[in-house]
Amino acid sequence: MLTDLDLARTAALAGAEVALRHFAALSSLPREVKPDGSVVTAADREAEDAIRAVLRRERPGDAVLGEEGGAVGSGRRRWIVDPIDGTASFVTGDDRWLVLVALEEDGEVVAGVAAVPAQDSLWWAGRGSGAFRSALDGTRESRLTVSPAGPDTLEGSKLGVIPPPPNYLDSDRLIAAPLVAHTTESDWGVHAALLVAAGELDLALQTRGQIWDFASTSLIVTEAGGVHGGADGVRGPQAGTTLFARGPELWKAAHSALWPG
């Protein structure tokens, strides 16, 4: 039987295969706008269906929460799925979109996978067992570690802000402004939280999102030695603005700038 982490990887790769097929034929992909203003496509729905099919086959008793299909089942084990994180980028041909699959057990994320299919990369972590990345086929595996050196103050720190254009709104700029004013804002070719885990950025700020946007990346960053949380402090993934940092002192400094008092 597959371990939970192996299953998360298998499910993410199943979703990635479907999404890549649509990514190769964007001109014929219909797009809709959901009530919250976000874009959704058949690629999102079919990728989530593929992920759910794998999870249902291997863990039929587990609950699943997906961005497109909602919540199914209940219990102490819940899979959290975002079939295409960054659909607004996906439909423009931007290759930075992700497939995210995580397992939450008794309210704590214990396994998380972030596939970046169009870049042939797979990122994952298991609670207490570290964080890693590889090619989609499992080759070129390496362990992830946050940068061991760097400033514990905002000045001199490298920051990545999520989401990227065209989904970066004036409201996002207002949220990020206190950090942008005191750090070096960096463009990123892979999700900025993953680059914190890889030691290439010091900070990442995701201005908005739901639990499926953060479940996988929060574990990958913390297992790489970093810190994750929100306005209410260091914690597990929740909806809202989320802050990632390579260390606790820098996280506190960024938190104070974003949420003074």
XYZ file of C-alpha atoms in Angstrom, residues 33-209:
177
model
C -15.623 33.343 -14.191
C -16.763 32.090 -10.787
C -18.895 34.213 -8.438
C -15.746 35.287 -6.552
C -14.278 36.674 -9.794
C -11.669 33.943 -10.271
C -11.220 32.027 -13.514
C -12.105 28.341 -13.830
C -11.768 25.977 -16.779
C -12.427 22.369 -17.728
C -8.761 21.780 -16.932
C -9.352 22.648 -13.267
C -12.361 20.365 -12.976
C -10.869 17.429 -14.865
C -7.570 17.635 -12.995
C -9.426 17.594 -9.688
C -11.507 14.643 -10.867
C -8.302 12.743 -11.652
C -6.851 13.543 -8.229
C -10.045 12.540 -6.438
C -10.169 9.258 -8.369
C -6.695 8.307 -7.106
C -7.550 9.260 -3.515
C -10.900 7.465 -3.632
C -9.258 4.287 -4.941
C -6.483 4.229 -2.340
C -8.173 5.836 0.697
C -11.927 5.462 0.217
C -12.707 6.359 3.833
C -10.888 9.694 3.843
C -12.550 13.083 3.438
C -11.577 15.338 0.532
C -11.816 19.118 0.203
C -11.180 20.480 -3.274
C -11.395 23.973 -4.705
C -13.724 22.922 -7.495
C -15.600 19.938 -6.042
C -16.048 21.110 -2.472
C -16.089 18.873 0.592
C -16.881 15.167 0.525
C -16.859 12.989 3.628
C -15.738 13.706 7.182
C -13.354 12.361 9.775
C -9.900 12.918 11.201
C -8.164 12.570 7.810
C -8.839 15.112 5.085
C -7.142 15.556 1.713
C -6.937 19.186 0.550
C -6.707 19.743 -3.207
C -6.107 22.689 -5.504
C -6.053 21.153 -8.990
C -4.589 24.257 -10.666
C -3.253 26.918 -8.343
C -2.841 29.980 -10.530
C -5.524 29.409 -13.151
C -5.309 33.082 -14.183
C -1.664 32.455 -15.088
C -2.402 29.035 -16.603
C -4.810 30.425 -19.197
C -2.245 33.010 -20.384
C 0.413 30.348 -20.987
C 2.448 31.277 -17.880
C 4.210 28.112 -16.660
C 4.204 28.928 -12.912
C 0.898 27.224 -12.056
C 0.836 24.409 -9.508
C -1.053 21.249 -8.652
C -1.408 21.065 -4.871
C -2.329 18.010 -2.786
C -2.023 17.830 1.001
C -3.221 15.556 3.789
C -4.495 16.959 7.046
C -4.743 14.585 10.007
C -6.397 15.670 13.254
C -6.211 19.268 12.058
C -2.483 19.212 11.202
C -1.017 18.988 7.706
C 1.186 15.872 7.625
C 1.965 15.538 3.902
C 2.120 18.142 1.163
C 2.967 18.087 -2.540
C 3.326 20.939 -5.010
C 3.801 19.910 -8.630
C 4.923 22.541 -11.145
C 4.100 20.446 -14.212
C 5.048 22.884 -16.970
C 8.494 23.243 -15.370
C 8.963 19.488 -14.773
C 9.383 19.901 -11.020
C 7.856 18.274 -7.960
C 8.155 19.618 -4.411
C 7.031 17.721 -1.317
C 7.303 17.344 2.445
C 6.233 14.950 5.178
C 5.718 16.052 8.763
C 9.001 15.427 10.576
C 10.803 14.006 7.541
C 12.009 17.100 5.684
C 11.247 18.766 2.363
C 12.479 17.783 -1.105
C 12.206 18.516 -4.800
C 12.795 16.508 -7.959
C 11.790 16.231 -11.578
C 8.280 14.906 -12.178
C 9.701 11.437 -12.839
C 11.508 11.414 -9.485
C 15.006 11.987 -10.806
C 17.289 14.826 -9.656
C 15.998 14.622 -6.088
C 17.465 17.072 -3.580
C 16.672 18.177 -0.055
C 15.292 21.665 0.522
C 16.756 23.977 3.150
C 16.014 27.624 3.800
C 18.913 30.024 3.521
C 21.136 29.559 6.598
C 22.448 33.100 6.385
C 20.880 36.446 5.757
C 19.456 39.442 7.558
C 16.922 39.063 10.355
C 15.632 42.515 9.455
C 13.526 43.560 6.497
C 16.295 45.697 5.039
C 18.343 43.527 2.728
C 15.807 40.695 2.657
C 14.551 39.326 -0.655
C 10.759 39.217 -0.947
C 8.427 37.482 -3.378
C 4.765 38.555 -3.529
C 1.965 36.249 -4.671
C -0.132 36.382 -6.864
C 1.748 37.538 -9.952
C 0.207 39.698 -12.693
C -2.382 39.610 -14.207
C -3.989 38.557 -10.936
C -2.082 41.121 -8.827
C -4.669 43.744 -7.914
C -4.498 47.167 -6.266
C -5.798 45.552 -3.075
C -2.844 43.137 -3.150
C -0.417 46.045 -3.591
C -1.866 47.753 -0.516
C -1.419 44.617 1.590
C 2.157 44.090 0.409
C 3.211 47.753 0.611
C 4.658 47.660 4.170
C 7.038 44.866 3.165
C 7.808 46.146 -0.325
C 8.873 49.479 1.197
C 11.625 47.878 3.291
C 12.766 44.814 1.346
C 14.077 43.976 -2.098
C 11.064 42.752 -4.056
C 12.104 39.983 -6.419
C 10.473 38.486 -9.473
C 10.051 34.745 -9.157
C 9.952 31.958 -11.685
C 8.588 29.367 -9.256
C 6.006 30.006 -6.514
C 7.708 32.359 -4.070
C 6.991 30.207 -0.986
C 8.821 27.306 -2.628
C 11.795 29.585 -3.245
C 11.873 30.401 0.473
C 12.071 26.647 1.109
C 14.866 26.388 -1.467
C 16.895 29.185 0.134
C 16.508 31.561 -2.819
C 14.163 34.062 -1.150
C 13.990 35.257 2.446
C 10.292 36.111 2.522
C 7.142 35.307 0.588
C 3.799 37.026 1.029
C 0.616 35.530 -0.389
C -1.915 38.322 -0.119
C -5.038 36.155 -0.309
C -6.193 32.592 -0.655
